[in-house]
Structures are given as C-alpha cells and as structure tokens.
mmCIF file of C-alpha atoms in Angstrom:
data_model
loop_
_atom_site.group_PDB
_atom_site.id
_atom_site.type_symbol
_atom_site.label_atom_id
_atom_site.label_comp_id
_atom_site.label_asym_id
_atom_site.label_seq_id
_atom_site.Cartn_x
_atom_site.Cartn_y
_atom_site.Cartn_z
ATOM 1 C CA UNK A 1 36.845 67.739 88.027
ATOM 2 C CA UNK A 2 34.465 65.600 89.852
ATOM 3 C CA UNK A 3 31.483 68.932 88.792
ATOM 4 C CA UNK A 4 32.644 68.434 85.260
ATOM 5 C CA UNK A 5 31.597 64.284 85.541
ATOM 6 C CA UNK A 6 28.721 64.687 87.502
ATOM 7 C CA UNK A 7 27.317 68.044 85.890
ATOM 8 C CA UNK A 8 23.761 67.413 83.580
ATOM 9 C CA UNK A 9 25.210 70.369 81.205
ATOM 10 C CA UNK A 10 25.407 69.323 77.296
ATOM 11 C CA UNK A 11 24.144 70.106 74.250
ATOM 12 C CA UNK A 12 20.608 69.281 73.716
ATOM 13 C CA UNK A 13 19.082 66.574 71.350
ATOM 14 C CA UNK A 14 17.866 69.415 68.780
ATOM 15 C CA UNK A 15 21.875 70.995 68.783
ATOM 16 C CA UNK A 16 23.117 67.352 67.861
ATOM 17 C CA UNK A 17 20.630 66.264 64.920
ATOM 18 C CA UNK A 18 21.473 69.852 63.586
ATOM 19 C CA UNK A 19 24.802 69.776 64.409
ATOM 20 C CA UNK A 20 26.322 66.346 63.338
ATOM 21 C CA UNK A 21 24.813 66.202 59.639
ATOM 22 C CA UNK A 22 26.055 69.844 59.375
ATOM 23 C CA UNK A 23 29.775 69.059 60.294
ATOM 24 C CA UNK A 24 28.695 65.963 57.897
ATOM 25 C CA UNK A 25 27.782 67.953 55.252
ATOM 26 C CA UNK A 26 31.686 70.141 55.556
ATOM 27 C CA UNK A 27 33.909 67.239 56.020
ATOM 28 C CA UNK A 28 31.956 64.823 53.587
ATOM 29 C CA UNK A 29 33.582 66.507 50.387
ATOM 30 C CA UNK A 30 36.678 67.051 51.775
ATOM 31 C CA UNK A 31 37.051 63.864 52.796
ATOM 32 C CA UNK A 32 36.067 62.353 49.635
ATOM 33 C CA UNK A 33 38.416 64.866 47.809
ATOM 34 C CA UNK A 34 41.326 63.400 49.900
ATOM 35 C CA UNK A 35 40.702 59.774 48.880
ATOM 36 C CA UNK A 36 40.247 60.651 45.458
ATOM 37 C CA UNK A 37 43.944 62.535 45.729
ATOM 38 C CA UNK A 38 45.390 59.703 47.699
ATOM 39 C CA UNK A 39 43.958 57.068 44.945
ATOM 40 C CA UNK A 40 45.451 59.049 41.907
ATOM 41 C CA UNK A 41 48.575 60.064 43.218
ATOM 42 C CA UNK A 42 48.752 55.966 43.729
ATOM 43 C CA UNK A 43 47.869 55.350 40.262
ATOM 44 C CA UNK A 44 50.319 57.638 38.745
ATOM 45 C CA UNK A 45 52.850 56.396 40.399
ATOM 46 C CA UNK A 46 52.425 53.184 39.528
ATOM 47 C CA UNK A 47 51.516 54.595 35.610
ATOM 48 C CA UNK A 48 54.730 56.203 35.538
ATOM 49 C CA UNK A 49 57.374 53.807 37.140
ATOM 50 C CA UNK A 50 55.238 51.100 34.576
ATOM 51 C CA UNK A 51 56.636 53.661 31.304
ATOM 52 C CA UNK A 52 60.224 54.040 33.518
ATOM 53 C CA UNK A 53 60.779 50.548 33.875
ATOM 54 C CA UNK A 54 59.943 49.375 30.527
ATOM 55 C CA UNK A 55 61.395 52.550 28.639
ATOM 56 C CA UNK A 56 64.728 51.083 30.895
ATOM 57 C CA UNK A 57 64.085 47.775 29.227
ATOM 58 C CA UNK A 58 64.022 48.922 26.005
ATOM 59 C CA UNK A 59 67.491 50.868 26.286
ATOM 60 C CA UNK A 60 68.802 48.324 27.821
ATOM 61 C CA UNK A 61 67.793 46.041 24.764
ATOM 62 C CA UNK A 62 68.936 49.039 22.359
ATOM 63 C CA UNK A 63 72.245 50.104 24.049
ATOM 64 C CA UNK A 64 73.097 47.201 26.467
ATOM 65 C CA UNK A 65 72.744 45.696 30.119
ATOM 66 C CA UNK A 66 75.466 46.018 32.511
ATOM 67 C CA UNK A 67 75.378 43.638 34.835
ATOM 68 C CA UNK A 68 76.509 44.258 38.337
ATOM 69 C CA UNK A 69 80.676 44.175 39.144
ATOM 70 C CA UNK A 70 81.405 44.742 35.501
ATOM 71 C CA UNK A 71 82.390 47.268 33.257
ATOM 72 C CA UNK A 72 80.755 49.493 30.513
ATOM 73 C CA UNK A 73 82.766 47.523 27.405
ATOM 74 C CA UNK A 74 80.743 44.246 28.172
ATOM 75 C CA UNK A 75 77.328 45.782 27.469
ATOM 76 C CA UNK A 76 76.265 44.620 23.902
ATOM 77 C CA UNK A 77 72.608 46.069 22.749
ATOM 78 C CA UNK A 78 71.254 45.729 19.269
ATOM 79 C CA UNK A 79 73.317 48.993 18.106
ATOM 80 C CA UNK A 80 76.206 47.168 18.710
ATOM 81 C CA UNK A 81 75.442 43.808 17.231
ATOM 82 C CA UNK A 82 77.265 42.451 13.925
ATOM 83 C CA UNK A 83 74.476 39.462 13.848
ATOM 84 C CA UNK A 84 71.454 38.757 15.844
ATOM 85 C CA UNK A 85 69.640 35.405 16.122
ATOM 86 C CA UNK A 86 65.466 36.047 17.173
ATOM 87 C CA UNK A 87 64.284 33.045 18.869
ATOM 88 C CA UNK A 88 60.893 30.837 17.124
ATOM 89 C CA UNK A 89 58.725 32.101 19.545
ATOM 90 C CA UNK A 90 59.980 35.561 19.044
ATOM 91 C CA UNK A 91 60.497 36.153 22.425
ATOM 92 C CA UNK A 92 63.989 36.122 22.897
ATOM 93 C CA UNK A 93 66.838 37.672 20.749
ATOM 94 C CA UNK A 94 70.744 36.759 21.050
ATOM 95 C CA UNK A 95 72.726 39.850 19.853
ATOM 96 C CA UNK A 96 76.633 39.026 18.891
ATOM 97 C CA UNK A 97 78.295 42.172 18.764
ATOM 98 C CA UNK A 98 80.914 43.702 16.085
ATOM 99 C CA UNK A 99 84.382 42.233 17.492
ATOM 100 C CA UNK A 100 86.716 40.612 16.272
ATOM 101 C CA UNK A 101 88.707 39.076 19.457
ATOM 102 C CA UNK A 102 88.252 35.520 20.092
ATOM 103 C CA UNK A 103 86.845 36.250 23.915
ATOM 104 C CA UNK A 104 84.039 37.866 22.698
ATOM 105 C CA UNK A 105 80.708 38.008 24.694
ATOM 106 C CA UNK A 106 77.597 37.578 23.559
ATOM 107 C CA UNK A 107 73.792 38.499 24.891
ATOM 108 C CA UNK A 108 70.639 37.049 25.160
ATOM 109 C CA UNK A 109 67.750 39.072 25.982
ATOM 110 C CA UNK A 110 64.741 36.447 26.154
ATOM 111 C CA UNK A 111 61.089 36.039 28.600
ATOM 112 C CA UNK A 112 61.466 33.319 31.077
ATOM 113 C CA UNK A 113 58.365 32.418 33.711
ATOM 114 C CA UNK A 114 56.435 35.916 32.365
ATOM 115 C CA UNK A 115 59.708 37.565 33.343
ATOM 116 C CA UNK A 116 61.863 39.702 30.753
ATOM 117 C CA UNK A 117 65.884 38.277 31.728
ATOM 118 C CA UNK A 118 68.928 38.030 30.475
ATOM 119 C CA UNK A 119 72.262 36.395 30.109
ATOM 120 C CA UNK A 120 75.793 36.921 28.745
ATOM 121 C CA UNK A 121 77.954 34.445 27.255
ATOM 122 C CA UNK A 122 81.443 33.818 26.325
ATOM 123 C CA UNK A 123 81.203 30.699 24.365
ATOM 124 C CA UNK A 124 79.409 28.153 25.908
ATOM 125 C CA UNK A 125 79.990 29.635 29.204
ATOM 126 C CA UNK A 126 77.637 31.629 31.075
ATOM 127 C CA UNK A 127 79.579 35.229 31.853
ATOM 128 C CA UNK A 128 75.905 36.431 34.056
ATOM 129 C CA UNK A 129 72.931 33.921 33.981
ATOM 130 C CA UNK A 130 68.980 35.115 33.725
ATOM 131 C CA UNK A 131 68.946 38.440 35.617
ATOM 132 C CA UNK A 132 65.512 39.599 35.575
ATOM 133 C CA UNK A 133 64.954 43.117 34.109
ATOM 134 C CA UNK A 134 61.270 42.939 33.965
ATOM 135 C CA UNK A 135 59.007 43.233 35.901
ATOM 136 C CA UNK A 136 60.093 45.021 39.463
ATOM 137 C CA UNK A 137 59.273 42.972 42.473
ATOM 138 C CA UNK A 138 56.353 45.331 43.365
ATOM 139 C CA UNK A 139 53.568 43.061 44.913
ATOM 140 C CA UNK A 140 49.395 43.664 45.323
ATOM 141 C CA UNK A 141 48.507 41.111 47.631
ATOM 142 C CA UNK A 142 50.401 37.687 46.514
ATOM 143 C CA UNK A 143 49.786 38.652 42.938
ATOM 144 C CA UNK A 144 52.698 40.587 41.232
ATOM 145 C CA UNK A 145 51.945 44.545 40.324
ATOM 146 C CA UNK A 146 53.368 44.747 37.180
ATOM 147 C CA UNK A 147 53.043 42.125 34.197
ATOM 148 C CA UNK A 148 54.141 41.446 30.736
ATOM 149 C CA UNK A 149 51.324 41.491 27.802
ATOM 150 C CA UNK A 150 54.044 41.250 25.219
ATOM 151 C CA UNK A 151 57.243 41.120 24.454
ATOM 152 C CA UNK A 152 58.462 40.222 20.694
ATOM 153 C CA UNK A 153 61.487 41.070 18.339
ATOM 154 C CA UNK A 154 60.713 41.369 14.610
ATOM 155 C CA UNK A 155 62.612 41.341 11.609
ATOM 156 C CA UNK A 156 60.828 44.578 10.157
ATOM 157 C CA UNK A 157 61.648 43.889 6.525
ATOM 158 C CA UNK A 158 62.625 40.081 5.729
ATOM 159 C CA UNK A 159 62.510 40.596 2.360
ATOM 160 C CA UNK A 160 64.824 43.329 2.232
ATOM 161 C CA UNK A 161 67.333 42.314 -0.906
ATOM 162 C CA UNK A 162 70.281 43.844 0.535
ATOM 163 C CA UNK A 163 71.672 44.453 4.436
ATOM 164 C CA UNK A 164 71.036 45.891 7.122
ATOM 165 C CA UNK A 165 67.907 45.337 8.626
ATOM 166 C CA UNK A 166 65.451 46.795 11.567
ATOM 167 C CA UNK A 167 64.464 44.952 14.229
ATOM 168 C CA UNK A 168 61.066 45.729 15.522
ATOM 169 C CA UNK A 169 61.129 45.445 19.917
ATOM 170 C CA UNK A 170 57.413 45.606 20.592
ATOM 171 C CA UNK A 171 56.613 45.633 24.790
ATOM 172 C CA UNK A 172 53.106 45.968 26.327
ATOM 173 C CA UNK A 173 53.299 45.199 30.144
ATOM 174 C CA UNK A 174 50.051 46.623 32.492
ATOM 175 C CA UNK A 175 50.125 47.837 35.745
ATOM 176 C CA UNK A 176 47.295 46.733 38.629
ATOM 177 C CA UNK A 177 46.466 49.527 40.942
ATOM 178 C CA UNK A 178 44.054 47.932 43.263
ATOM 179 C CA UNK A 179 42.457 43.994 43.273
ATOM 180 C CA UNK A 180 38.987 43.335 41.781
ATOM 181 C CA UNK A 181 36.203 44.124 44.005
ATOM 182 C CA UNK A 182 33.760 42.056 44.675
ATOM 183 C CA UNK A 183 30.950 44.370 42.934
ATOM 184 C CA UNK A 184 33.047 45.596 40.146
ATOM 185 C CA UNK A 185 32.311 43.180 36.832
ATOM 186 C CA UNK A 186 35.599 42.108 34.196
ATOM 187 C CA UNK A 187 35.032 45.072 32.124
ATOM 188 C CA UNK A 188 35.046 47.726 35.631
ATOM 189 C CA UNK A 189 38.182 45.895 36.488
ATOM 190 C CA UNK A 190 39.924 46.467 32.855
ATOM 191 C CA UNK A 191 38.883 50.215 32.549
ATOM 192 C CA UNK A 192 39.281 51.100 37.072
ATOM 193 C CA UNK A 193 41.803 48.926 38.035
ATOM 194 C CA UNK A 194 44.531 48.419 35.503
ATOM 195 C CA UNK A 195 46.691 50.386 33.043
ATOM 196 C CA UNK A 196 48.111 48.918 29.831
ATOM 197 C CA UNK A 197 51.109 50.892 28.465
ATOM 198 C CA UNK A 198 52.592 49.897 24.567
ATOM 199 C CA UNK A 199 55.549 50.756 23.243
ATOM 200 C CA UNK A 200 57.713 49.846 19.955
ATOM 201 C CA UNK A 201 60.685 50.371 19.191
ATOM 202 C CA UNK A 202 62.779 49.715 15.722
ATOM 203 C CA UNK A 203 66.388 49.745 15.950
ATOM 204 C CA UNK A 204 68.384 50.252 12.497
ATOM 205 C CA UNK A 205 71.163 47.472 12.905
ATOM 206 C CA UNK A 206 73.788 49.182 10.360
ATOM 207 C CA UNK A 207 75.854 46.311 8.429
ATOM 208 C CA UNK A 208 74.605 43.250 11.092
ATOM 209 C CA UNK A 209 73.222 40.237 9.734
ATOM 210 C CA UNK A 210 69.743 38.824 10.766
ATOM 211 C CA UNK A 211 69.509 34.784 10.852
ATOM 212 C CA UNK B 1 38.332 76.286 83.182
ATOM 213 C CA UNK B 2 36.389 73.083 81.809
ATOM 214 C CA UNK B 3 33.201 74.230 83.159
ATOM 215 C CA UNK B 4 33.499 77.383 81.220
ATOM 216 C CA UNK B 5 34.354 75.028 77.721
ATOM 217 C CA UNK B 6 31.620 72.760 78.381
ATOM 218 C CA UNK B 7 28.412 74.233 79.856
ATOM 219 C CA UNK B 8 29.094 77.864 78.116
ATOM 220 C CA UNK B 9 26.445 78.964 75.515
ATOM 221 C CA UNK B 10 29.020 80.250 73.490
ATOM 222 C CA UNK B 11 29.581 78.435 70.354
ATOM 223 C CA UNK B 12 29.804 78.497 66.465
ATOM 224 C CA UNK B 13 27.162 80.523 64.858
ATOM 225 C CA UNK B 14 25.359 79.821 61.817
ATOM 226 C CA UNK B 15 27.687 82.035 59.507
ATOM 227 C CA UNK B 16 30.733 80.498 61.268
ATOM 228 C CA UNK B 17 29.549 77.394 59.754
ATOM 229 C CA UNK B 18 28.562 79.080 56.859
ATOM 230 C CA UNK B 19 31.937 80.146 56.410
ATOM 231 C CA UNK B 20 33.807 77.183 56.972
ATOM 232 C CA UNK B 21 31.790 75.250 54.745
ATOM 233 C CA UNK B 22 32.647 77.885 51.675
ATOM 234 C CA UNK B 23 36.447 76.907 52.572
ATOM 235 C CA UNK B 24 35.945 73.567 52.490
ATOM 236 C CA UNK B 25 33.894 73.512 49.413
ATOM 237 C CA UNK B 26 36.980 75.364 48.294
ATOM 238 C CA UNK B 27 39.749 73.329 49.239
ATOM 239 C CA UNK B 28 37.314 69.981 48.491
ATOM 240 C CA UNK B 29 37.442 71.500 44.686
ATOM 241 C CA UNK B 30 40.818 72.439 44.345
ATOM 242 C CA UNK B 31 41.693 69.332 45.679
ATOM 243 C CA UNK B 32 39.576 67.283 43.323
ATOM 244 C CA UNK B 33 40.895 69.816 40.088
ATOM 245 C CA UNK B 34 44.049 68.906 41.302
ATOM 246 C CA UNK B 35 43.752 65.304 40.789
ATOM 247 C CA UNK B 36 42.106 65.324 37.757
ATOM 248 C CA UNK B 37 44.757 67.499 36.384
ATOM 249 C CA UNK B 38 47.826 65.236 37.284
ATOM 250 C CA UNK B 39 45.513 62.192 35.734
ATOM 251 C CA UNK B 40 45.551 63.776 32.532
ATOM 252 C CA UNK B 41 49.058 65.473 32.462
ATOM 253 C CA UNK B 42 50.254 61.811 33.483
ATOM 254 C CA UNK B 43 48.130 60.704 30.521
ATOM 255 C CA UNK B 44 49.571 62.875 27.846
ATOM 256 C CA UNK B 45 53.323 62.377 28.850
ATOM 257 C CA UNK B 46 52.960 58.981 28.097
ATOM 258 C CA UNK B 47 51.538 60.198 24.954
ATOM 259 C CA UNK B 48 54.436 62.784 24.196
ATOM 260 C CA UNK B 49 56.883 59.698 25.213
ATOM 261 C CA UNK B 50 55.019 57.340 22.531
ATOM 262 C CA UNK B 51 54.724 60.249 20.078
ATOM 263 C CA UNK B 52 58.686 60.762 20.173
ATOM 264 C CA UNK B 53 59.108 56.880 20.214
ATOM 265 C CA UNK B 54 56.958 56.668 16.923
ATOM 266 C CA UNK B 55 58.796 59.621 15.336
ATOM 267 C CA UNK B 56 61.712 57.955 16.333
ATOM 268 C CA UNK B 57 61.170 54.529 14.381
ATOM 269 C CA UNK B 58 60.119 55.957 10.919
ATOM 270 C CA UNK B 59 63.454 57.941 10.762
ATOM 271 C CA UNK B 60 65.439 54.561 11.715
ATOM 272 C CA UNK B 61 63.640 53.239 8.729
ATOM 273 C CA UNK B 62 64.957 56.150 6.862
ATOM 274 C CA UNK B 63 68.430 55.881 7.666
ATOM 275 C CA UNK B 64 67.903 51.983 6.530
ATOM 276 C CA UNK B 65 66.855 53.611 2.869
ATOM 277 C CA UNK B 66 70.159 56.319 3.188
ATOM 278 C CA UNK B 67 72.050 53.169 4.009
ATOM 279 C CA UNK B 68 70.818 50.946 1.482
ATOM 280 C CA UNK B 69 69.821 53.863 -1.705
ATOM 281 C CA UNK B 70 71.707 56.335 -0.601
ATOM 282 C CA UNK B 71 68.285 58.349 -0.669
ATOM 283 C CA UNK B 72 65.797 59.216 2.128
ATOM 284 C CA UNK B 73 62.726 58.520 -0.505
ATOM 285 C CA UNK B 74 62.850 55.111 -1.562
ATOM 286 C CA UNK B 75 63.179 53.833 -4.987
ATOM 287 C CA UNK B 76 63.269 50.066 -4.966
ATOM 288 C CA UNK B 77 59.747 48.470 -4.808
ATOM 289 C CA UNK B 78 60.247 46.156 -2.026
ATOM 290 C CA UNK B 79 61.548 48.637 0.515
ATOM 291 C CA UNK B 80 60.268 50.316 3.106
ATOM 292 C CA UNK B 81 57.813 53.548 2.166
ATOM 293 C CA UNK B 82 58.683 56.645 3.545
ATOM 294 C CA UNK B 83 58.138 60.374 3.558
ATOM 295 C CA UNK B 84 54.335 59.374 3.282
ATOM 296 C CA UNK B 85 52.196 60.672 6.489
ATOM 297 C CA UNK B 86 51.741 57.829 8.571
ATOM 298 C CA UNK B 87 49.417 57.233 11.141
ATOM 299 C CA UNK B 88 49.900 56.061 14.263
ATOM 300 C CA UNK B 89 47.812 54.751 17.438
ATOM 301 C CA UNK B 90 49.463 56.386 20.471
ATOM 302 C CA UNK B 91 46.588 55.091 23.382
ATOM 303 C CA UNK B 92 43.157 53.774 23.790
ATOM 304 C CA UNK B 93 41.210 56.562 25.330
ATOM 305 C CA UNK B 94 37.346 55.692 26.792
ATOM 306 C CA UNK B 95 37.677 52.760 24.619
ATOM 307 C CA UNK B 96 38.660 54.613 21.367
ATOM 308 C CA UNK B 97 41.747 55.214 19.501
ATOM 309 C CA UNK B 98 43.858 58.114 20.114
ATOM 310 C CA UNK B 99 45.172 58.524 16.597
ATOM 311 C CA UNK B 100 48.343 60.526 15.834
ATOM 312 C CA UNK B 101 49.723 61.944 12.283
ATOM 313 C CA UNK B 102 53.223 61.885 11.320
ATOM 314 C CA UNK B 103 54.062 64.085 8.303
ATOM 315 C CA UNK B 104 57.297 64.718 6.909
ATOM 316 C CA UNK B 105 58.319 68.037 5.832
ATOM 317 C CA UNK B 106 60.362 68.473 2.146
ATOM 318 C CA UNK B 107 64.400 67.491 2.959
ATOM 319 C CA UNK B 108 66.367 70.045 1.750
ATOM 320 C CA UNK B 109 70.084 69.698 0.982
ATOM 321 C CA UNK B 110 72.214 71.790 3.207
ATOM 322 C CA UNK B 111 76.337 72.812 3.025
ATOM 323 C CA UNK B 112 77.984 73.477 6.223
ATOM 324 C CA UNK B 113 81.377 74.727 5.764
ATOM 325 C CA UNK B 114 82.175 74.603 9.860
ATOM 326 C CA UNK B 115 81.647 70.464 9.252
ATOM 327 C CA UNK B 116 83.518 70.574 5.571
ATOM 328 C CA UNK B 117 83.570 71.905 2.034
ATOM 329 C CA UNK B 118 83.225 68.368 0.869
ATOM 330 C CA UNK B 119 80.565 67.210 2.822
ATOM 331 C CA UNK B 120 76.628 68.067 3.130
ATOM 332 C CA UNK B 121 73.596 66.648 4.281
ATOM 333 C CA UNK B 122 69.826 66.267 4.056
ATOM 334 C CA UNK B 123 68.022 67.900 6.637
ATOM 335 C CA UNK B 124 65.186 66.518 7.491
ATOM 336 C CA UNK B 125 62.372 66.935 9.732
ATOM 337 C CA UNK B 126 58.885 65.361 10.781
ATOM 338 C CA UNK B 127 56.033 66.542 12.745
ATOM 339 C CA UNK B 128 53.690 64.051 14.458
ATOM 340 C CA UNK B 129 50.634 65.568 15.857
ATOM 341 C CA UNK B 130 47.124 64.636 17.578
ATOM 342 C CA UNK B 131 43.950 66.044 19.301
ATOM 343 C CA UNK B 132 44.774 65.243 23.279
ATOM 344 C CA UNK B 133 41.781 65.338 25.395
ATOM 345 C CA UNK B 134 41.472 67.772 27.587
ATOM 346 C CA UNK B 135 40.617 67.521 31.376
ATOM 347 C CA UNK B 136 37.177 66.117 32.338
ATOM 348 C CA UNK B 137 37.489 65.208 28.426
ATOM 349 C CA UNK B 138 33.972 63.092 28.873
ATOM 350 C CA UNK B 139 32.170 66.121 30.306
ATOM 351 C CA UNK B 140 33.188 69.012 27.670
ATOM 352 C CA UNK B 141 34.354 67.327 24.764
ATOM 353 C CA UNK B 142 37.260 69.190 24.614
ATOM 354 C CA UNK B 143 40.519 68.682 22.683
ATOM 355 C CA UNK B 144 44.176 70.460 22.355
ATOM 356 C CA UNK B 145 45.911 69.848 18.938
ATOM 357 C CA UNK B 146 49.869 68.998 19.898
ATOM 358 C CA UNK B 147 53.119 68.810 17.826
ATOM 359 C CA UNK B 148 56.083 67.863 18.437
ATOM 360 C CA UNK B 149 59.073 67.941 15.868
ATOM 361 C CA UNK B 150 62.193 65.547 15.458
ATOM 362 C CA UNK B 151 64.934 66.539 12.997
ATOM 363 C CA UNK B 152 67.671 64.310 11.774
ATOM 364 C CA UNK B 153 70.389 65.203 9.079
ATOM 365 C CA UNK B 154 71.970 62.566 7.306
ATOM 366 C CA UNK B 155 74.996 63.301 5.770
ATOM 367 C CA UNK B 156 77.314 62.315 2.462
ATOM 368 C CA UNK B 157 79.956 63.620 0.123
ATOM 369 C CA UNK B 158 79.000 66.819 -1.757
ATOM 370 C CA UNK B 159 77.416 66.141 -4.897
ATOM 371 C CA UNK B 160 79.329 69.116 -6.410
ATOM 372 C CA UNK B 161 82.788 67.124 -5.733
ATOM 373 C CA UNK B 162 81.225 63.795 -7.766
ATOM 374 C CA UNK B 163 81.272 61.732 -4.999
ATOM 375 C CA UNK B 164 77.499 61.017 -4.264
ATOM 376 C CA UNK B 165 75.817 59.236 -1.861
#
C-alpha cells in the first residue's frame, strides 16, 4: 500500500487534456439526454393529472360528488337536477335534484379563494360544507402547482321558448412545471414553464328548470 | 494487485473509445426520441379527450332539439343549429390554433325488432377530425389527419304505428 502512495506512476499531462474532454465529449449527450427525459416525464405528469383532475371535476359536476361516509343516493349532478340556480358571477351553480320527499338535499358547486368546492344542503342546514375539489394540494415552492383560469356555468340557450335547457360548464385551470428563471422573460415563462388545459362541457338537463 | 491497475500501460484504445462513444450517441438519441415522442403522444390525448368532449356537446344539443321538436334538424328559428359542420378549437399549438371539424353524417331511420316492432330510432353519427402535428412538428412540418366517430341513436314510436315523435 504504502508503494501505491508514494509511487510517481500516473498518467501524463498529454493523456489527461486528451483524455478528460474525450470522456466529456461521451457523457455530455447522454447526460443532457437524461435531463431532458427526467424534465418531460415531469411535465407529463403534471399535464396529465392537470386533464385527470379537472375531467374528475367535471363528472363530478355532471353526475355528482360523494362526499366521504355517505352513500351513492346523496350525489346530485346536473343530470339529476329538476331546477338549477347559476350564481351572478357565474361561478357557482346550486343543482336541486328531481325528488319529491320533503328531506331532500340539495348541491352547490361554486369557486371559493381560487378553489373549486362544494356543499350539500338539506334546507338551511349544511349536510357537508366547502370540500375543495379543485385544485390538488400539489405545491412548487410556496406557490400552489395547479390553478384555476376559469370556471363558469352558462345557460346555453336563454331564449329557448320551451324547456329543457343546456348548461354550458366551461373549466381552464394551468399547470406550473418549474418557477420562472431569472433569465427567462414573461413570454419564455408562458410557452416553457406552464400548461393551460380547456375544457367545456354542456349537459342536456331533460325537463329541469333554469332560474 | 493495485500496482498492476495503476502504473500498467494497458488501457482503452482509441477504437474502444470510438466504440463507446457510437453507443452513447445511440442511447443519447433514443433517449432524446423517446422524450419527444411521449411530449407529443401526451399532447394529442389531450386532444383526442377534447375532440370526444366537443363531439360530445353538439349531440347534447341534439337531444335538446329531439326533446323539444321531436327532430334532430331543427325547425324553429330561435333554436339551436345543428347537423351543420362546426368548428372547433381543440389547443393552441406554437401560438396557433389547432382547429378541428365536426361533420355530421345523414341520420337514417332504423327498425330493430330485438328492441320492438313499435319502436325505431335515428341513428346518427358525427365525425370530428384535425391535422395533429407530428413529432419535432417545428422541424418537418409534418401533420397526421385524425378521426374519431361518436354515434348516438335516439329513439321514438314507429312512424308506421301513427304515433310520431
């Protein structure tokens, strides 16, 4: 051991300067080829559980939220409702389903502090109180992932004569894959950084009424 | 045993290098292709998702005209048009459009005696289609036409029996 530390062997000056680019040169590409795989397979993740979580939204809107520790016959979605009551600012929609008991529920889905929630009443009481559906608690830094662009509810055609009606559920929420560099300008962080995803939805509402 | 590893002269030649940087190039480009590819097959699932969404929405309008006329065309001035091609903006690719085309094919009355003798429906279906861009779209310029086709039948009494719509 102590001929290996004290020997004056090694590879000469010439064998390095060739050497080290050369090793440069092989592992550069890879190496850049890994980051760029690393970097996408981020951003489609995030690109795809963006369309998942809203498309979850939307059927939630459509068919009905069930809220935890209940069962299937208290989920009331706009293909259930007998009327539905759309908010001024168009951002919230209370959807009273087709039943005639007395103890009927009803639900609001509504946005609340850029967050899509929503509640279920029986009367004036509250049966489950602002649960948040969108967006997932994902985080970049202290700034939340995932954030709402839009989300509206439409009467489609108000001047239809003669029931039923559409409603028209149009959601655009963006994704951020990575913070704003220092370099990059507004318009590199728009098109590099973040991912806008759109959808709209119209749901026939059979015999409901729209107020 | 160390001495042997570190003072030998034996060591990588220049077509062992040669050679390992032709793998690497190799597995650098697959790599890279790879990528690229799941960027745009990402791309044009959301797309195909929208696409269906879109289809989706002109035939609720439709059932609102079978609901309200009794026919898919409408007749009423104030409703809704349909069975017109529509077009539709499914993304915003490099900062332009990615337009879509919905076209409706002729509905064609249809009798199924397993459902009932008294019974038959219009069979309808729609095609939306669009040019996706291909992979490294910005370098070639390349685009694949897609279609996708929805069907819906809507059903009433037979017209034979007198009991239309």
């Amino acid at each position: 051991m102590k001929k290996i530390l004290t020997t004056r062997g090694g590879y000469t000056l010439i064998e390095l300067i060739v050497g080290i680019p050369l090793i440069a040169l092989i592992f550069l590409p890879l190496g850049l080829s890994l980051t760029f795989m690393v970097k996408t397979f981020q951003e489609v993740y995030h690109f795809t559980n963006l369309q998942y979580e809203m498309m979850t939204v939307l059927d939630q809107v459509r068919v009905g939220y069930l809220p935890k520790n209940t069962t299937p016959d208290v989920m009331i979605g706009l293909i259930t409702a007998e009327k539905v009551v759309i908010n001024s600012a168009k951002n919230g929609i209370t959807i009273y389903p087709v039943n005639d008991k007395p103890s009927r529920l009803d639900a609001s889905y509504f946005v609340l502090n850029n967050e899509i929630r929503c509640s279920g009443a029986q009367g004036a009481s509250k049966v489950w109180s602002n649960e948040i559906l969108f967006p997932p608690p994902d985080k970049l830094g202290r700034r939340k992932q995932y954030r709402i662009k839009e989300f509206t509810f439409e009467n489609l055609y108000p001047y239809a004569h003669v029931e039923p009606k559409i409603i028209k559920v149009k959601f655009a929420a963006e994704v951020r894959y990575r913070n704003q560099s220092d370099e990059e300008s507004i318009t590199d962080d728009m098109t590099y950084n973040l991912r806008t995803v759109e959808y709209e939805m119209y749901v026939f509402l059979g015999t409901s009424v729209v107020d | 045993m160390y001495n042997n590893y570190i003072r030998g002269n034996k060591g990588f030649g220049l077509i062992t290098i040669m050679i390992i940087a032709v793998f690497a190039a190799i597995a650098a480009a697959g790599i890279f292709v790879g990528a690229v590819y799941v960027r745009a097959k990402t791309s044009e699932n959301y797309h195909r998702r929208k696409a269906l969404l879109l289809l989706r929405n002109q035939f609720e309008i439709i059932q609102m005209n079978w609901q309200l006329n009794g026919k898919i065309v409408n007749s009423k001035p104030n409703d809704p048009p349909s069975l017109r091609d529509v077009e539709v903006v499914l993304d915003v690719v490099n900062g332009r459009p990615l337009k879509g085309t919905i076209n409706f094919r002729t509905p064609t009355v249809v009798q199924d005696p397993l459902v009932s003798y008294d019974a038959e429906f219009v069979k309808l279906e729609a095609v939306i289609s669009w040019d996706e861009p291909y992979i490294m779209n910005e370098v070639f310029e390349r685009k694949r036409k897609i279609k996708m086709l929805l069907r819906d039948d809507f059903y009433r009494k037979s017209q034979s029996t007198g009991e239309g719509s």
